[in-house]
XYZ file of C-alpha atoms in Angstrom:
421
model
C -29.722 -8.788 14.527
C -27.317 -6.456 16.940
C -27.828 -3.618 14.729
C -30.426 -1.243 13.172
C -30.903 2.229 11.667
C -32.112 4.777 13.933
C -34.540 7.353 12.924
C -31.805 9.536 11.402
C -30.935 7.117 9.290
C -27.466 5.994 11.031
C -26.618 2.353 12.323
C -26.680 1.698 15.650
C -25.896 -0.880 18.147
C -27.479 -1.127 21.662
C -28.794 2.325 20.574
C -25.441 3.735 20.343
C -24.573 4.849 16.600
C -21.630 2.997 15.068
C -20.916 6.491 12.883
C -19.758 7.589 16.230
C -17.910 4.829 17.105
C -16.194 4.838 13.482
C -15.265 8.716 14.081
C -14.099 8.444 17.530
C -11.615 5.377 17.174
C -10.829 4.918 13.568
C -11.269 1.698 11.147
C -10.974 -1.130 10.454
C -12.781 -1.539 14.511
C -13.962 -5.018 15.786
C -17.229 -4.003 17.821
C -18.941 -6.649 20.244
C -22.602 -6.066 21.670
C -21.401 -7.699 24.905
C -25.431 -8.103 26.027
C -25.770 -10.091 23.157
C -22.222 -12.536 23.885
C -23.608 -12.682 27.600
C -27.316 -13.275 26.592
C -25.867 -16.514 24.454
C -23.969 -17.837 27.359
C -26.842 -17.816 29.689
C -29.314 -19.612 26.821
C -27.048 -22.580 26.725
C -26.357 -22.777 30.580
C -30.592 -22.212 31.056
C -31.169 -24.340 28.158
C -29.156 -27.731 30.016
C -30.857 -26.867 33.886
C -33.940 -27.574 32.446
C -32.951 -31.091 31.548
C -32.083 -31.461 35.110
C -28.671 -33.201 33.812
C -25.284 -32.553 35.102
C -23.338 -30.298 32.280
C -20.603 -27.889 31.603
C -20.535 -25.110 28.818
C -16.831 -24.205 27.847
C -16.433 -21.169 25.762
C -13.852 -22.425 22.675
C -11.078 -19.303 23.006
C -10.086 -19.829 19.505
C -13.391 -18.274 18.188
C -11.967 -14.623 19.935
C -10.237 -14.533 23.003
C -8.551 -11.737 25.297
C -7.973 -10.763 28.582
C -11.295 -9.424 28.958
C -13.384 -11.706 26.948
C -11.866 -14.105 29.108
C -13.164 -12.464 32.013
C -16.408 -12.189 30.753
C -16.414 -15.816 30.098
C -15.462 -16.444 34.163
C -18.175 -14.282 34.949
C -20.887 -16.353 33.244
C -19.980 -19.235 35.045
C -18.335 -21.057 31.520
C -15.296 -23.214 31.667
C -12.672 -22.727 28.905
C -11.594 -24.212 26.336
C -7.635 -23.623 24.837
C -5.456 -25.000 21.784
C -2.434 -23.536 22.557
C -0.060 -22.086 25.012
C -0.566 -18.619 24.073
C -4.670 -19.312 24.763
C -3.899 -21.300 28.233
C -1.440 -18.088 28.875
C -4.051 -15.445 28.128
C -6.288 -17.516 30.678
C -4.393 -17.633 33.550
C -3.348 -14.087 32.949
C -7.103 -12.837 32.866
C -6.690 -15.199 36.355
C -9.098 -17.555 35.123
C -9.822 -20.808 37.362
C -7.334 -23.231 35.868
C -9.379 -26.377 37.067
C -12.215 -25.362 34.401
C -9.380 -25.349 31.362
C -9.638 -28.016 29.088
C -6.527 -28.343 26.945
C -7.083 -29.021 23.044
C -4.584 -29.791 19.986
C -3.719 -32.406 18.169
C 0.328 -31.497 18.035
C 0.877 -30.454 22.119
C 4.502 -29.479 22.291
C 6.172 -31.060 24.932
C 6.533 -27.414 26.325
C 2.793 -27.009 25.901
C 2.515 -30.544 28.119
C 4.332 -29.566 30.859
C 2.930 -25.810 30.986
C -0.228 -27.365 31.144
C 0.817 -29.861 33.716
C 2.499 -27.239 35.952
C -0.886 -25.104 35.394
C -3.020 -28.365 36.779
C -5.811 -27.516 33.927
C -8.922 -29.357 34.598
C -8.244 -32.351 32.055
C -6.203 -32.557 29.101
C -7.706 -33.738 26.195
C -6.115 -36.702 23.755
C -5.575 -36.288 20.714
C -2.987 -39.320 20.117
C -1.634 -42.257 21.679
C 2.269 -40.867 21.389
C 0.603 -37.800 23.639
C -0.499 -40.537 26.020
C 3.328 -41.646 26.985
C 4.637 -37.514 26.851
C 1.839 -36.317 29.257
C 2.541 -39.692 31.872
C 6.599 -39.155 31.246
C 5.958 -35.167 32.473
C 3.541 -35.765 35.029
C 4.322 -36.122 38.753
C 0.504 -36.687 40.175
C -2.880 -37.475 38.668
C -3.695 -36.087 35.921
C -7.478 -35.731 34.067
C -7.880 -37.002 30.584
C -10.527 -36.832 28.045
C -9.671 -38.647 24.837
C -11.112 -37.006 21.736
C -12.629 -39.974 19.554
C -12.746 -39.679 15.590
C -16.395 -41.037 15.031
C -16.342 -40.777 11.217
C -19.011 -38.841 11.049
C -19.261 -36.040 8.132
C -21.622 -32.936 9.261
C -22.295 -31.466 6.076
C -20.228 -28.176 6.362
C -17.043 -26.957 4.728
C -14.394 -29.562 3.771
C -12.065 -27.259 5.854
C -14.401 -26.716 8.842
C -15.202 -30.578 9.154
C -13.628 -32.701 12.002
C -15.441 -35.892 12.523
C -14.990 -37.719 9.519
C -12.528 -40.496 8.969
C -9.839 -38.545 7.462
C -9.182 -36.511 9.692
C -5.886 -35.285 11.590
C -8.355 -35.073 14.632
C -8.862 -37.537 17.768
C -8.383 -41.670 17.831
C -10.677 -43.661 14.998
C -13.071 -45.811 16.548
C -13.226 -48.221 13.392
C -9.591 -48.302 13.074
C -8.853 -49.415 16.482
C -6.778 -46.196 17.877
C -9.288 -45.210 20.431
C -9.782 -48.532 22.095
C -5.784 -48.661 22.389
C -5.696 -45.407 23.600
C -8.229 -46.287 26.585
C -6.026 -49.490 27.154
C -3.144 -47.004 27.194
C -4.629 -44.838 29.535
C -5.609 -47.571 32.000
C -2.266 -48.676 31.915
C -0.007 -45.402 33.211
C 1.097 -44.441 35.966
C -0.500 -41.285 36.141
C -3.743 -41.082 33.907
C -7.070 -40.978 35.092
C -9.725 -41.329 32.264
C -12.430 -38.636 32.930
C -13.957 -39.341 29.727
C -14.899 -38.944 25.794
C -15.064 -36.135 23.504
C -15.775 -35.159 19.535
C -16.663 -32.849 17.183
C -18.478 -33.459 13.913
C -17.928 -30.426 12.702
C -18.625 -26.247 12.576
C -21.992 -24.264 11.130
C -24.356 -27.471 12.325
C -27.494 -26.050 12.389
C -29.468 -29.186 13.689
C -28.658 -31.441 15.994
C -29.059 -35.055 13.751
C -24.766 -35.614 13.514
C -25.080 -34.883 17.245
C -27.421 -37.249 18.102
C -26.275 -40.081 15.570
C -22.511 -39.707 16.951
C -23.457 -39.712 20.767
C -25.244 -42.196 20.141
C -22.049 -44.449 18.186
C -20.328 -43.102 20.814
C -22.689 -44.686 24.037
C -22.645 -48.123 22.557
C -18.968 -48.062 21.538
C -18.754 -47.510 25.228
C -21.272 -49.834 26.189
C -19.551 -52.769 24.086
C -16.068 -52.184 25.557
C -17.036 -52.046 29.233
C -15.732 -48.273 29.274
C -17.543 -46.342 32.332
C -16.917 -42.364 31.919
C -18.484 -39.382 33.783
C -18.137 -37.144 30.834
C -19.374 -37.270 27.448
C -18.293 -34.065 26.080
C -20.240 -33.385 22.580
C -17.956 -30.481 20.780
C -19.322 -27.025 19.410
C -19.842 -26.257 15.689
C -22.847 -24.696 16.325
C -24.076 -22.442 13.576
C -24.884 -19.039 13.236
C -26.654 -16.099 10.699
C -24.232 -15.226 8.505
C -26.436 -13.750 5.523
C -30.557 -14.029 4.339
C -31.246 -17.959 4.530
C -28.614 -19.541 6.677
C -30.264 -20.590 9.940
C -28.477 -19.857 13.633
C -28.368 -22.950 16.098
C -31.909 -22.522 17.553
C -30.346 -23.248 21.350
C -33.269 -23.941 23.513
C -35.281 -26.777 21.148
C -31.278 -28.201 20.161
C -30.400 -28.806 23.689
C -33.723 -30.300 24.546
C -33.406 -32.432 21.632
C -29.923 -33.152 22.634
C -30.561 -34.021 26.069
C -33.759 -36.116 25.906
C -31.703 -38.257 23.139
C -29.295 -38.671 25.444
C -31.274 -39.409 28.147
C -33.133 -41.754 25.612
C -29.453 -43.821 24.298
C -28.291 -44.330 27.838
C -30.971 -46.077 29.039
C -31.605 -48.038 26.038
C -27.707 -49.802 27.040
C -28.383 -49.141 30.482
C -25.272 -46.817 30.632
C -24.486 -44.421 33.609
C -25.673 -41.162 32.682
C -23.299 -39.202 32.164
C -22.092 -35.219 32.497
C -22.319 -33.573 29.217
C -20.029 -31.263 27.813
C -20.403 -28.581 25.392
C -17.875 -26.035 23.609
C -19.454 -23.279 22.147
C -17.129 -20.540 20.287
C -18.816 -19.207 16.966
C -22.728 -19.277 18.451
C -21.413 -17.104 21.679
C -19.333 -14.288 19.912
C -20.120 -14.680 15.887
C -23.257 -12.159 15.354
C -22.348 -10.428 18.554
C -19.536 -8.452 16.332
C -19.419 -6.349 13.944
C -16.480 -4.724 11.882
C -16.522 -1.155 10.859
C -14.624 0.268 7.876
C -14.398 3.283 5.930
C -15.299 3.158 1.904
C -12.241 4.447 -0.087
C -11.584 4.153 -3.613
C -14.677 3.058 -5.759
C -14.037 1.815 -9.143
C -16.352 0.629 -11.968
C -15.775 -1.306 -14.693
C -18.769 -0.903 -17.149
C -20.875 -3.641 -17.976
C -18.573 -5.752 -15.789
C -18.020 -5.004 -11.988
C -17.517 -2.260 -9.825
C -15.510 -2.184 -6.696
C -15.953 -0.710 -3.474
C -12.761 -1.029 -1.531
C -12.678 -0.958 2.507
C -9.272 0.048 4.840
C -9.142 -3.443 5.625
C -9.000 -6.712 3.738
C -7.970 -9.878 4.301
C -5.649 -9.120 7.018
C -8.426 -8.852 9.539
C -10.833 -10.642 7.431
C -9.234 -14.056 5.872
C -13.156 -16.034 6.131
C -13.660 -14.719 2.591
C -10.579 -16.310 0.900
C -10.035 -19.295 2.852
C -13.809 -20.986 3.224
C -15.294 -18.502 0.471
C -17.669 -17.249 3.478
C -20.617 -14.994 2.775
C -21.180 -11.809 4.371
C -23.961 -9.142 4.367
C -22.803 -5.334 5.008
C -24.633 -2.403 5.690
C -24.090 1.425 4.753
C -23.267 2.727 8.578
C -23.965 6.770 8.076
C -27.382 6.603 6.559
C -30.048 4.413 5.194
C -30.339 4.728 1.713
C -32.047 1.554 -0.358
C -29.716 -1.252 -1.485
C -30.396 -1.177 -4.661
C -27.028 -2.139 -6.715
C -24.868 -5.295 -6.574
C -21.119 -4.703 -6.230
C -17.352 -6.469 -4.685
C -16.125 -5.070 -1.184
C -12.657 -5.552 -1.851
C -10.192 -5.110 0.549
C -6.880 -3.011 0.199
C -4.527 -5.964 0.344
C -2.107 -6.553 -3.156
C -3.858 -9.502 -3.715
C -5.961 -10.373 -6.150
C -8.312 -12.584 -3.763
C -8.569 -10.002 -1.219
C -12.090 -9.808 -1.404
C -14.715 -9.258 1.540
C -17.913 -9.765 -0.393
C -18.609 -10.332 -4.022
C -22.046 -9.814 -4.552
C -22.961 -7.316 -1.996
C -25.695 -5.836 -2.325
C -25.295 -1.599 -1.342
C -27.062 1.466 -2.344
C -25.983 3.280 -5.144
C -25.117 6.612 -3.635
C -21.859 5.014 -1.354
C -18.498 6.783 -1.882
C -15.490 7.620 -0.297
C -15.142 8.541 3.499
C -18.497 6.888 3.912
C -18.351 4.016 6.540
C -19.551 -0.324 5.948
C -20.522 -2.614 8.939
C -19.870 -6.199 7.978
C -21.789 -8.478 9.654
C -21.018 -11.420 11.540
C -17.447 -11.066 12.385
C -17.279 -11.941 16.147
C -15.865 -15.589 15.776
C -12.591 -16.687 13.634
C -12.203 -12.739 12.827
C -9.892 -10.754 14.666
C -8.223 -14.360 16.394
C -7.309 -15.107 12.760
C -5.499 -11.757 11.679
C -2.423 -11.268 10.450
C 0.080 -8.819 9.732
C 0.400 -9.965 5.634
C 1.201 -6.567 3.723
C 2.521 -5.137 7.228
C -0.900 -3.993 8.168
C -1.758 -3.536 11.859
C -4.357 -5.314 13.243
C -7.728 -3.863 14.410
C -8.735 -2.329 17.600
C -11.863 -4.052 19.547
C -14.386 -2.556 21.460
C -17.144 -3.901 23.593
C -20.667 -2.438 23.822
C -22.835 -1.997 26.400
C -25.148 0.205 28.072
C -24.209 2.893 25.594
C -20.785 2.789 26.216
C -17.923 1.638 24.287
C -15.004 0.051 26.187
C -11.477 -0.587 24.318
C -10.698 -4.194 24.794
C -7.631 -4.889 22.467
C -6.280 -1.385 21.572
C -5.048 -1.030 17.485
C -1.755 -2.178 17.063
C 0.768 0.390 16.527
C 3.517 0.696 13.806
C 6.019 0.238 16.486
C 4.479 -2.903 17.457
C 4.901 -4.500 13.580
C 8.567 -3.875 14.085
C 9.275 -4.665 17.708
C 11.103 -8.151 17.534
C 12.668 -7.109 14.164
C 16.459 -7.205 14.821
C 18.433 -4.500 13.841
């Protein structure tokens, strides 16, 4: 856990108390133990040297991504993985190395094609075989490709959160036929050059069975179709500690496990070994961060509920409503048992606007006091909104006892700026 209580009873991070933090820059505030984001990106890159196999870790922007994050993620030696134009922009505008972006989506624009193009990221990655004709029609030299297969493999996650199953508006089928055509397609431009394969089975995988199974699938689909790639890039999803009894992505044994079975399928085809790709997001930057708000009105319904709401909601905080996520939160200004069961509701007009439902918190919290909700550094602040005009939260990364402003609160101005008059 990033956090504890000190011995005067406040919350701290990196030894620095998050009452302080909360006083000096306001609430709702997004706040990253950036030891802790940097200590996950060097597990996974230690983790694959000791298998001795070629490998690249790209950090998946869409968990959080800014300028500096960004930078941080160039600094650890990571590539980068982007979805969109505005993530590719953010990149290049941090000045990240272009030739270790891998572009993502299953809907490029054209735009989106060619800005990547003009960029030269490292290799774009397929989604469908329509993309395969835009991307050769825009393209004036060779360009990298990676096509993103659709294994049919179900992880057993969220409905929403899963990727690799048949139905899915992710990568080419392999039983249907569309990602043999789209290798035929490839091999056939003008100006494609197939680096290799990719997929995802899904997000929160906390073992590495679906993995294993799909690379596997994957290896002899390869095998059988006389299909020689130098990357084999295996997706993210991996899970994290959201609340008491879910299980975080235990990094060193997965990778080991990961790499001997690889090691293990290849030469059971006798198949090149190949690179292996990873793309880490949520196991990098989820229980790095933190988000502080400050208790306001408590109501209680007897012998039904009662309600502690926050200054945030759902604006900065949609996990709750849209996947029915669980959270755990924790009294910031003193440590007082937990000893009642209540809903952190946000301040949204919405009657699902809720943050947790059965949370457990002492009894003595009231107004002014300040929660830490746990967990928040992946799919938190890169998924806010402005829904009842509220701003979105300021971020902060921690380290060495110091807080540094990283995204700075957005202003009231700001929620009105490309309003015409």
């Amino acid at each position: 856990m990033v956090v504890e209580y000190n011995d005067s009873g406040e919350l701290t991070m990196g030894g620095t108390s998050l009452k302080t933090i909360a006083q000096s820059f306001g609430t709702p505030t997004i706040v990253y133990d950036e030891v802790q984001i940097r200590n996950q990106m060097r597990r996974f890159h230690e983790s694959f040297k000791k298998s001795g196999l070629n490998y690249n870790v790209s950090y998946a922007s869409k968990a959080f991504t800014c300028l500096q994050m960004v930078k941080l993620v160039q600094e650890e030696n990571l590539e980068l993985d982007v979805v969109s134009e505005g993530e590719l922009y953010t990149a290049l505008e941090a000045g990240f190395d272009p030739q270790h972006i891998h572009f993502h989506g299953n809907n490029k624009t054209k735009h989106e094609i060619r800005y990547a193009l003009e960029s030269k990221v490292g290799y774009i990655v397929i989604d469908s075989l329509e993309e395969i004709d835009l991307i050769d029609r825009y393209a004036s030299e060779e360009v990298n490709v990676v096509i993103r297969l659709n294994p049919g493999v179900e992880a057993h996650t969220h409905e929403f959160i899963q990727t690799g199953q048949e139905d899915s508006k992710f990568g080419l089928s392999i039983k249907h036929g569309l990602a043999i055509q789209g290798v035929q397609k490839v091999r056939t431009s003008k100006h494609l050059k197939l680096k290799g394969v990719h997929f995802h089975v899904g997000s929160q995988i906390e073992g590495t069975e679906a993995m294993i199974e799909t690379t596997k699938l994957v290896v002899h689909w390869l095998k059988e179709n006389n299909i020689e790639v130098e990357l084999i890039n295996l997706g993210g999803g991996f899970s994290i500690k959201y609340v008491e009894g879910d299980v975080s992505f235990p990094i060193e044994e997965g990778i080991e496990e990961i790499t001997t079975a690889v090691r293990s399928i290849v030469e059971e085809v006798n198949y090149p070994i190949p690179e292996i790709g990873i793309e880490p997001g949520r196991s990098i930057v989820g229980e790095a961060g933190i988000t502080l708000y400050e208790v306001g009105t408590i109501k209680e319904i007897p012998n039904v509920n009662k309600y502690v709401s926050i200054d945030g909601g759902m604006s900065d905080h949609i996990r709750t409503s849209l996947y029915d996520a669980q959270y755990e939160a924790l009294l910031v200004n003193r440590n007082d048992p937990k000893d009642e069961t209540v809903t952190i509701a946000g301040k949204l007009c919405e009657s699902g606007d809720v943050i947790i439902k059965d949370a457990k918190l002492p009894s003595t919290v009231k107004r002014g006091d300040y929660l830490a909700v746990l967990s928040t550094g992946a799919y938190h602040y890169s998924m806010a909104s402005n829904y009842n005009q509220m701003q979105k939260p300021s971020v902060f990364f921690l380290k060495d006892g110091k807080a540094r402003e990283v995204i700075k609160r957005q202003s009231l101005r700001q929620l009105i700026i490309n309003d015409t008059k």
